[in-house]
Coordinates of C-alpha atoms in Angstrom, one line a residue:
X133 CA 91.3 235.2 90.0
X134 CA 91.7 231.5 90.8
X135 CA 92.3 231.3 94.5
X136 CA 93.2 227.6 94.8
X137 CA 95.5 227.7 91.8
X138 CA 97.6 230.8 92.7
X139 CA 100.0 231.9 95.4
X140 CA 99.6 235.2 97.2
X141 CA 102.2 237.3 99.1
X142 CA 100.5 239.5 101.6
X143 CA 102.9 242.3 102.5
X144 CA 102.2 244.4 105.6
X145 CA 100.3 242.5 108.3
X146 CA 98.2 245.5 109.4
X147 CA 94.4 245.6 109.7
X148 CA 94.0 245.4 105.9
X149 CA 96.8 242.8 105.5
X150 CA 95.2 240.5 108.1
X151 CA 91.8 240.9 106.4
X152 CA 93.4 240.0 103.1
X153 CA 95.1 236.9 104.4
X154 CA 92.0 235.6 106.1
X155 CA 89.9 236.2 103.0
X156 CA 92.4 234.3 100.8
X157 CA 92.9 231.4 103.3
X158 CA 89.1 231.0 103.5
X159 CA 89.0 230.4 99.8
X160 CA 91.8 227.8 99.7
X161 CA 94.6 230.1 98.4
X162 CA 98.2 229.5 99.3
X163 CA 99.2 232.6 101.4
X164 CA 102.6 233.9 102.2
X165 CA 103.0 236.8 104.6
X166 CA 105.7 239.4 105.1
X167 CA 106.2 242.5 107.3
X168 CA 109.5 244.3 107.9
X169 CA 108.2 245.8 111.1
X170 CA 107.3 243.0 113.5
X171 CA 105.9 244.3 116.8
X172 CA 103.9 242.4 119.3
X173 CA 100.6 243.0 117.4
X174 CA 102.1 241.8 114.1
X175 CA 103.7 238.8 115.7
X176 CA 100.4 237.8 117.3
X177 CA 98.5 238.2 114.0
X178 CA 101.2 236.2 112.1
X179 CA 100.9 233.4 114.7
X180 CA 97.1 233.3 114.3
X181 CA 97.4 233.3 110.5
X182 CA 100.1 230.7 110.5
X183 CA 97.8 228.4 112.5
X184 CA 95.3 228.8 109.6
X185 CA 97.9 227.8 107.0
X186 CA 99.7 231.0 106.0
X187 CA 103.5 230.9 105.6
X188 CA 105.7 233.6 107.2
X189 CA 108.4 234.8 104.9
X190 CA 111.7 236.2 106.3
X191 CA 113.6 239.1 104.7
X192 CA 116.2 236.6 103.5
X193 CA 113.6 234.5 101.8
X194 CA 111.8 237.4 100.2
X195 CA 113.4 237.1 96.7
X196 CA 112.3 233.5 96.5
X197 CA 108.8 234.5 97.5
X198 CA 108.7 237.1 94.7
X199 CA 109.7 234.4 92.2
X200 CA 107.2 231.9 93.6
X201 CA 104.1 234.0 94.2
X202 CA 101.6 235.1 91.5
X203 CA 100.0 238.1 93.2
X204 CA 101.2 240.7 95.7
X205 CA 98.6 242.0 98.1
X206 CA 100.2 245.3 99.2
X207 CA 99.4 247.1 102.5
X208 CA 98.6 250.9 102.0
X209 CA 101.4 251.5 104.4
X210 CA 104.0 250.3 101.9
X211 CA 104.7 252.8 99.0
X212 CA 104.2 251.6 95.4
X213 CA 107.9 252.4 94.7
X214 CA 109.1 250.2 97.5
X215 CA 111.6 247.5 96.2
X216 CA 109.1 244.7 96.9
X217 CA 106.3 246.0 94.6
X218 CA 108.9 247.2 92.1
X219 CA 110.2 243.6 91.9
X220 CA 106.7 242.3 91.3
X221 CA 106.1 244.9 88.6
X222 CA 109.4 244.0 86.8
X223 CA 108.3 240.4 86.9
X224 CA 105.0 241.3 85.2
X225 CA 103.0 240.2 88.2
X226 CA 99.7 241.5 89.6
X227 CA 99.8 244.0 92.5
X228 CA 96.5 244.7 94.4
X229 CA 95.5 246.1 97.7
X230 CA 92.9 244.9 100.1
X231 CA 90.3 247.4 98.8
X232 CA 90.9 246.1 95.2
X233 CA 90.1 242.6 96.3
X234 CA 87.0 243.9 98.1
X235 CA 85.9 245.9 95.0
X236 CA 85.9 242.7 92.9
X237 CA 83.7 240.7 95.3
X238 CA 81.6 243.3 97.2
X239 CA 77.8 242.8 96.7
X240 CA 76.7 245.9 98.7
X241 CA 76.2 249.3 97.1
X242 CA 79.5 251.2 97.5
X243 CA 79.7 254.8 98.4
X244 CA 83.4 255.9 98.3
X245 CA 84.8 259.1 99.8
X246 CA 88.2 260.6 99.1
X247 CA 89.8 264.0 99.4
X248 CA 92.5 265.7 101.6
X249 CA 90.2 266.7 104.4
X250 CA 86.8 265.7 105.7
X251 CA 86.9 262.1 104.5
X252 CA 86.3 260.5 107.9
X253 CA 83.6 263.0 108.9
X254 CA 81.7 262.6 105.6
X255 CA 81.9 258.8 105.8
X256 CA 80.6 258.9 109.4
X257 CA 77.8 261.3 108.5
X258 CA 76.7 259.2 105.5
X259 CA 76.9 256.0 107.6
X260 CA 74.7 257.6 110.3
X261 CA 72.4 259.2 107.7
X262 CA 71.7 255.8 106.0
X263 CA 71.1 254.1 109.4
X264 CA 68.7 256.9 110.4
X265 CA 66.9 256.3 107.1
X266 CA 66.4 252.6 107.9
X267 CA 69.2 251.3 105.7
X268 CA 71.9 248.8 106.7
X269 CA 75.3 250.5 106.4
X270 CA 78.9 249.9 107.5
X271 CA 81.8 252.4 107.5
X272 CA 84.9 250.7 106.1
X273 CA 88.1 251.2 104.2
X274 CA 90.5 253.7 105.7
X275 CA 88.1 254.1 108.7
X276 CA 86.1 251.5 110.5
X277 CA 86.4 247.9 109.4
X278 CA 88.5 246.6 106.4
X279 CA 86.2 246.4 103.4
X280 CA 87.3 242.9 102.5
X281 CA 85.9 241.6 105.8
X282 CA 82.4 242.7 104.8
X283 CA 82.2 240.9 101.4
X284 CA 80.1 238.0 102.8
X285 CA 78.4 240.0 105.5
X286 CA 76.8 242.7 103.3
X287 CA 74.1 241.8 100.7
X288 CA 72.8 243.6 97.7
X289 CA 70.4 245.7 99.7
X290 CA 73.1 247.0 102.0
X291 CA 75.6 249.9 101.8
X292 CA 79.4 250.0 102.2
X293 CA 80.5 253.5 103.0
X294 CA 84.2 253.5 102.2
X295 CA 86.9 256.0 103.1
X296 CA 89.6 255.9 100.4
X297 CA 93.1 257.4 101.0
X298 CA 95.7 258.3 98.3
X299 CA 97.8 255.4 99.7
X300 CA 94.9 253.0 98.9
X301 CA 94.4 254.5 95.5
X302 CA 97.9 253.5 94.5
X303 CA 96.7 249.9 94.1
X304 CA 93.0 250.5 93.5
X305 CA 91.7 250.5 89.9
X306 CA 88.6 248.2 89.9
X307 CA 86.4 250.1 92.4
X308 CA 83.3 251.5 90.7
X309 CA 81.2 252.9 93.5
X310 CA 77.6 253.9 92.9
X311 CA 78.5 257.3 94.4
X312 CA 82.1 258.7 94.6
X313 CA 82.6 261.8 96.7
X314 CA 85.6 264.1 96.5
X315 CA 85.7 266.6 99.4
X316 CA 88.7 268.8 98.5
X317 CA 92.3 268.7 97.4
X318 CA 95.1 270.4 99.4
X319 CA 98.8 269.7 99.8
X320 CA 99.3 266.4 101.5
X321 CA 101.6 263.3 101.6
X322 CA 104.2 264.9 99.3
X323 CA 106.9 262.8 101.1
X324 CA 105.3 259.8 99.5
X325 CA 103.8 261.0 96.2
X326 CA 106.7 263.5 95.4
X327 CA 104.5 266.3 93.9
X328 CA 101.0 267.6 93.7
X329 CA 100.5 266.3 90.1
X330 CA 100.9 262.7 91.3
X331 CA 98.7 263.3 94.3
X332 CA 95.9 265.0 92.3
X333 CA 96.0 262.2 89.8
X334 CA 95.6 259.5 92.5
X335 CA 92.6 261.3 93.9
X336 CA 91.0 261.5 90.4
X337 CA 91.2 257.7 90.0
X338 CA 88.1 257.4 92.2
X339 CA 85.9 259.1 89.5
X340 CA 87.8 257.9 86.4
X341 CA 86.3 254.4 86.5
X342 CA 82.7 255.6 86.9
X343 CA 80.1 254.7 84.3
X344 CA 77.1 256.7 83.1
X345 CA 74.9 255.0 85.7
X346 CA 77.0 256.2 88.6
X347 CA 77.5 259.5 90.3
X348 CA 80.4 261.8 91.1
X349 CA 79.7 264.2 94.0
X350 CA 82.2 267.0 93.6
X351 CA 83.2 270.1 95.5
X352 CA 82.4 273.0 93.1
X353 CA 84.4 275.5 95.2
X354 CA 87.6 273.6 94.9
X355 CA 89.2 274.3 91.5
X356 CA 91.2 271.0 91.4
X357 CA 88.1 268.9 92.3
X358 CA 85.9 270.9 89.9
X359 CA 88.3 269.8 87.1
X360 CA 87.5 266.2 87.9
X361 CA 84.2 266.6 86.1
X362 CA 86.0 266.3 82.8
X363 CA 87.7 263.0 83.9
X364 CA 84.5 261.0 84.6
X365 CA 81.7 259.4 82.6
X366 CA 79.6 259.4 85.8
X367 CA 76.8 261.9 86.4
X368 CA 78.2 265.0 88.2
X369 CA 76.4 266.3 91.2
X370 CA 78.0 269.4 92.8
X371 CA 78.1 270.8 96.3
X372 CA 79.0 274.4 97.0
X373 CA 78.9 276.9 99.8
X374 CA 79.4 279.8 97.4
X375 CA 76.8 279.5 94.6
X376 CA 73.5 277.8 93.7
X377 CA 75.1 274.6 92.3
X378 CA 73.3 271.9 90.4
X379 CA 73.1 269.7 93.6
X380 CA 73.6 270.8 97.2
X381 CA 74.3 274.4 98.1
X382 CA 74.2 277.0 100.9
X383 CA 71.7 279.7 100.7
X384 CA 70.7 282.2 103.5
X385 CA 72.5 280.1 106.1
X386 CA 70.6 276.9 105.1
X387 CA 71.7 273.7 103.4
X388 CA 69.6 273.1 100.2
X389 CA 69.4 270.4 97.6
X390 CA 68.0 271.1 94.1
X391 CA 66.3 274.3 95.3
X392 CA 64.7 272.7 98.4
X393 CA 65.7 273.9 101.9
X394 CA 66.7 271.1 104.2
X395 CA 67.9 272.7 107.4
X396 CA 69.6 275.8 108.9
X397 CA 73.3 275.4 109.6
X398 CA 72.7 276.8 113.0
X399 CA 70.7 273.7 113.8
X400 CA 73.8 271.5 113.4
X401 CA 75.5 270.1 116.6
X402 CA 78.9 270.6 114.9
X403 CA 80.2 274.0 113.8
X404 CA 82.7 275.5 111.4
X405 CA 82.7 276.1 107.7
X406 CA 84.4 272.7 107.1
X407 CA 81.3 270.9 108.6
X408 CA 79.0 273.0 106.4
X409 CA 80.9 271.6 103.4
X410 CA 80.7 268.1 104.9
X411 CA 77.0 268.4 105.4
X412 CA 76.5 269.7 101.8
X413 CA 78.4 266.7 100.4
X414 CA 76.2 264.3 102.5
X415 CA 73.0 266.1 101.3
X416 CA 74.1 265.6 97.7
X417 CA 74.7 261.9 98.4
X418 CA 71.2 261.7 100.0
X419 CA 69.6 263.3 97.0
X420 CA 71.3 260.9 94.6
X421 CA 70.1 257.9 96.7
X422 CA 66.6 259.2 96.9
X423 CA 66.5 259.2 100.7
X424 CA 63.8 260.8 102.8
X425 CA 65.2 264.3 103.1
X426 CA 63.4 265.1 106.3
X427 CA 65.1 262.1 108.0
X428 CA 68.4 263.2 106.4
X429 CA 68.0 266.7 107.8
X430 CA 67.4 265.3 111.3
X431 CA 70.3 262.9 111.0
X432 CA 72.8 265.5 109.9
X433 CA 71.7 268.1 112.5
X434 CA 72.1 265.5 115.3
X435 CA 75.6 264.4 114.2
X436 CA 78.1 265.1 117.0
X437 CA 81.4 264.9 115.2
X438 CA 84.3 262.4 114.9
X439 CA 86.8 261.5 117.6
X440 CA 90.1 263.3 117.3
X441 CA 88.7 265.8 114.9
X442 CA 88.3 269.2 116.7
X443 CA 87.0 267.2 119.6
X444 CA 86.4 269.2 122.8
X445 CA 87.8 267.1 125.6
X446 CA 86.5 269.5 128.3
X447 CA 87.9 272.1 130.7
X448 CA 90.5 271.8 133.5
X449 CA 91.5 274.7 135.7
X450 CA 89.7 277.1 133.4
X451 CA 91.5 275.9 130.3
X452 CA 89.8 274.1 127.4
X453 CA 91.5 271.2 125.6
X454 CA 90.8 270.4 121.9
X455 CA 92.0 267.2 120.3
X456 CA 92.5 267.6 116.6
X457 CA 95.1 264.8 116.3
X458 CA 93.5 264.0 112.9
X459 CA 94.7 267.3 111.6
X460 CA 97.8 265.9 109.9
X461 CA 98.2 268.5 107.1
X462 CA 98.3 272.3 106.9
X463 CA 94.8 272.7 105.5
X464 CA 93.3 270.7 108.3
X465 CA 95.1 272.6 111.0
X466 CA 94.0 275.9 109.5
X467 CA 90.4 274.7 109.6
X468 CA 90.8 273.8 113.3
X469 CA 92.4 277.2 114.1
X470 CA 89.5 279.0 112.4
X471 CA 87.1 277.2 114.8
X472 CA 88.8 278.5 117.9
X473 CA 86.9 281.2 119.8
X474 CA 89.3 281.7 122.7
X475 CA 93.1 282.7 122.8
X476 CA 94.8 279.4 121.9
X477 CA 98.1 277.6 122.4
X478 CA 98.7 275.4 119.4
X479 CA 100.7 272.2 119.5
X480 CA 102.4 271.5 116.1
X481 CA 104.8 268.7 115.1
X482 CA 105.5 265.1 114.4
X483 CA 106.8 263.4 111.3
X484 CA 107.2 265.6 108.3
X485 CA 105.0 264.9 105.2
X486 CA 106.8 267.2 102.8
X487 CA 104.9 270.5 103.5
X488 CA 105.9 274.1 103.2
X489 CA 104.8 275.4 106.6
X490 CA 105.2 279.1 105.8
X491 CA 101.5 279.6 104.7
X492 CA 100.5 278.1 108.1
X493 CA 102.5 280.6 110.2
X494 CA 101.5 283.5 107.9
X495 CA 97.9 282.7 108.7
X496 CA 98.5 282.2 112.4
X497 CA 99.6 285.8 112.8
X498 CA 96.0 286.9 112.2
X499 CA 94.3 284.1 114.2
X500 CA 93.4 283.4 117.8
X501 CA 96.6 281.4 118.3
X502 CA 98.7 283.3 120.8
X503 CA 101.5 280.8 121.1
X504 CA 102.8 277.7 119.2
X505 CA 104.6 274.8 120.8
X506 CA 106.7 273.0 118.2
X507 CA 107.8 269.4 118.9
X508 CA 108.8 266.2 117.3
X509 CA 110.9 265.1 114.4
X510 CA 110.1 268.1 112.2
X511 CA 110.3 270.8 114.9
X512 CA 113.3 272.6 113.4
X513 CA 111.6 272.7 110.0
X514 CA 108.6 274.2 111.7
X515 CA 110.8 276.6 113.6
X516 CA 112.5 277.9 110.4
X517 CA 109.2 278.4 108.7
X518 CA 107.8 280.3 111.7
X519 CA 110.8 282.6 111.8
X520 CA 110.8 283.2 108.0
X521 CA 107.1 284.1 108.3
X522 CA 107.7 286.5 111.1
X523 CA 105.9 284.4 113.7
X524 CA 107.9 284.6 116.9
X525 CA 105.6 283.5 119.7
X526 CA 106.9 279.9 119.8
X527 CA 108.5 277.3 122.1
X528 CA 110.5 274.3 121.1
X529 CA 110.3 270.8 122.7
X530 CA 111.9 267.6 121.6
X531 CA 109.0 265.2 122.3
X532 CA 105.2 265.1 122.4
X533 CA 104.9 264.6 126.2
X534 CA 107.0 267.6 127.1
X535 CA 105.2 269.7 124.6
X536 CA 101.8 268.9 126.0
X537 CA 103.0 269.6 129.6
X538 CA 104.5 272.9 128.5
X539 CA 101.3 274.0 126.8
X540 CA 99.3 273.0 129.8
X541 CA 101.6 275.0 132.2
X542 CA 101.5 278.1 129.9
X543 CA 97.8 278.3 129.3
X544 CA 95.9 280.8 131.4
X545 CA 92.2 280.6 132.5
X546 CA 89.9 281.4 129.6
X547 CA 92.4 280.1 127.0
X548 CA 92.5 276.9 125.0
X549 CA 95.1 274.3 124.1
X550 CA 94.7 272.9 120.6
X551 CA 96.5 269.8 119.4
X552 CA 96.4 270.1 115.6
X553 CA 99.8 269.0 114.5
X554 CA 99.9 269.5 110.7
X555 CA 102.1 266.4 110.7
X556 CA 102.0 262.7 110.8
X557 CA 102.1 260.9 114.2
X558 CA 104.5 258.3 113.1
X559 CA 107.7 259.7 114.7
X560 CA 106.4 258.7 118.2
X561 CA 103.0 257.0 117.7
X562 CA 101.5 254.1 115.8
X563 CA 98.7 256.4 114.5
X564 CA 96.9 259.6 115.1
X565 CA 94.4 257.9 117.4
X566 CA 97.2 256.9 119.8
X567 CA 98.5 260.5 119.7
X568 CA 95.1 261.9 120.5
X569 CA 94.6 259.5 123.3
X570 CA 98.0 260.4 124.8
X571 CA 97.0 264.1 124.5
X572 CA 93.8 263.5 126.4
X573 CA 95.6 261.7 129.1
X574 CA 98.3 264.3 129.6
X575 CA 96.2 267.4 129.0
X576 CA 93.4 266.5 131.4
X577 CA 95.8 265.6 134.2
X578 CA 95.6 261.8 134.1
X579 CA 99.2 261.4 133.1
X580 CA 102.2 261.5 135.5
X581 CA 104.4 264.6 135.2
X582 CA 107.6 263.0 136.4

């Protein structure tokens, strides 16, 4: 790629789009930028980039930019079937994402994590594990910093621990991490990927490019992930909570690697079966990298969890509040529900991602959830699924704020209120972090009730 001789259109001036534009401008490229949603943050970023030489493109001038530019750098927030990338593809021009550019120029050893659930936790665990073993590591990609911004910062002795989403995988083909981790595959993002076949294929892309000198760390207990072993040339290392796998496994309540006991699950600061799987994946990565397993055990046991993922916010008036705003699909919500030990009021709703919610409500009937408050854009779809499943302990609210206040007023001492929406936040919020922060403010009594 000849930066000074080509023109780049950066579409979507989000975190990754800004990182891409800065990277290209620093290398003398001619950069054009476009975003169809221009809020104050985007406007500020565009002004800053324009001062460095980037050219803003209006919607009216977009066809001219398609003709003039050689490469489209596409934000993961823009689907690959959007008219803009379709126009570039029809013109026979290159489409890449920020992570694809980073993959071509990154010197650090890459550890990439994908899957439906657990990505952020596993990335955070690995990042901490490496640091606790004396390595320099940065969490990046779909969590932490944009990977492209680390190209110059990280050297050959360092580690880039990358969270990779299915959205990013749409434009990612050149990444060959030294270790690729796939946590699990469950129904998600069908509003964008149309069907499970497309979604599963995108997830498999992370291991398809691996060579014989690289490693695929795969969840043996997930049938779809287990099948990825036939799609990679990389060396497969398993993790399993159900059998003695060739890799990391659970035995007699302890995490083991290649037959050696590392630590008891009861010693971990975080609980739940999902975190046992997360720890098993990390133990497999540690074994592949040849880390000091005693230091690894101490690191994983001291891990305290990820913000907005089954995060205990505390207690107010005898009611516990749990923020699982990151639970944006049915599988994640069910994992959060399984962790509850008290009678629970569950907040569900937001922007629909194409799920069938009937299995969720079928499972809620035999859980500690005593009431569900349904809110947001998809509240009626949730309501119909609940009624079809025979789950009748429900309330309906139009918006997030009223739903939280209702849940707070309904909860009795000794009960818990769990935000685990099984839905995207994008009907009312910029992201799940903003939704979780709003929940904390309202639930713990900091917000105004008028």
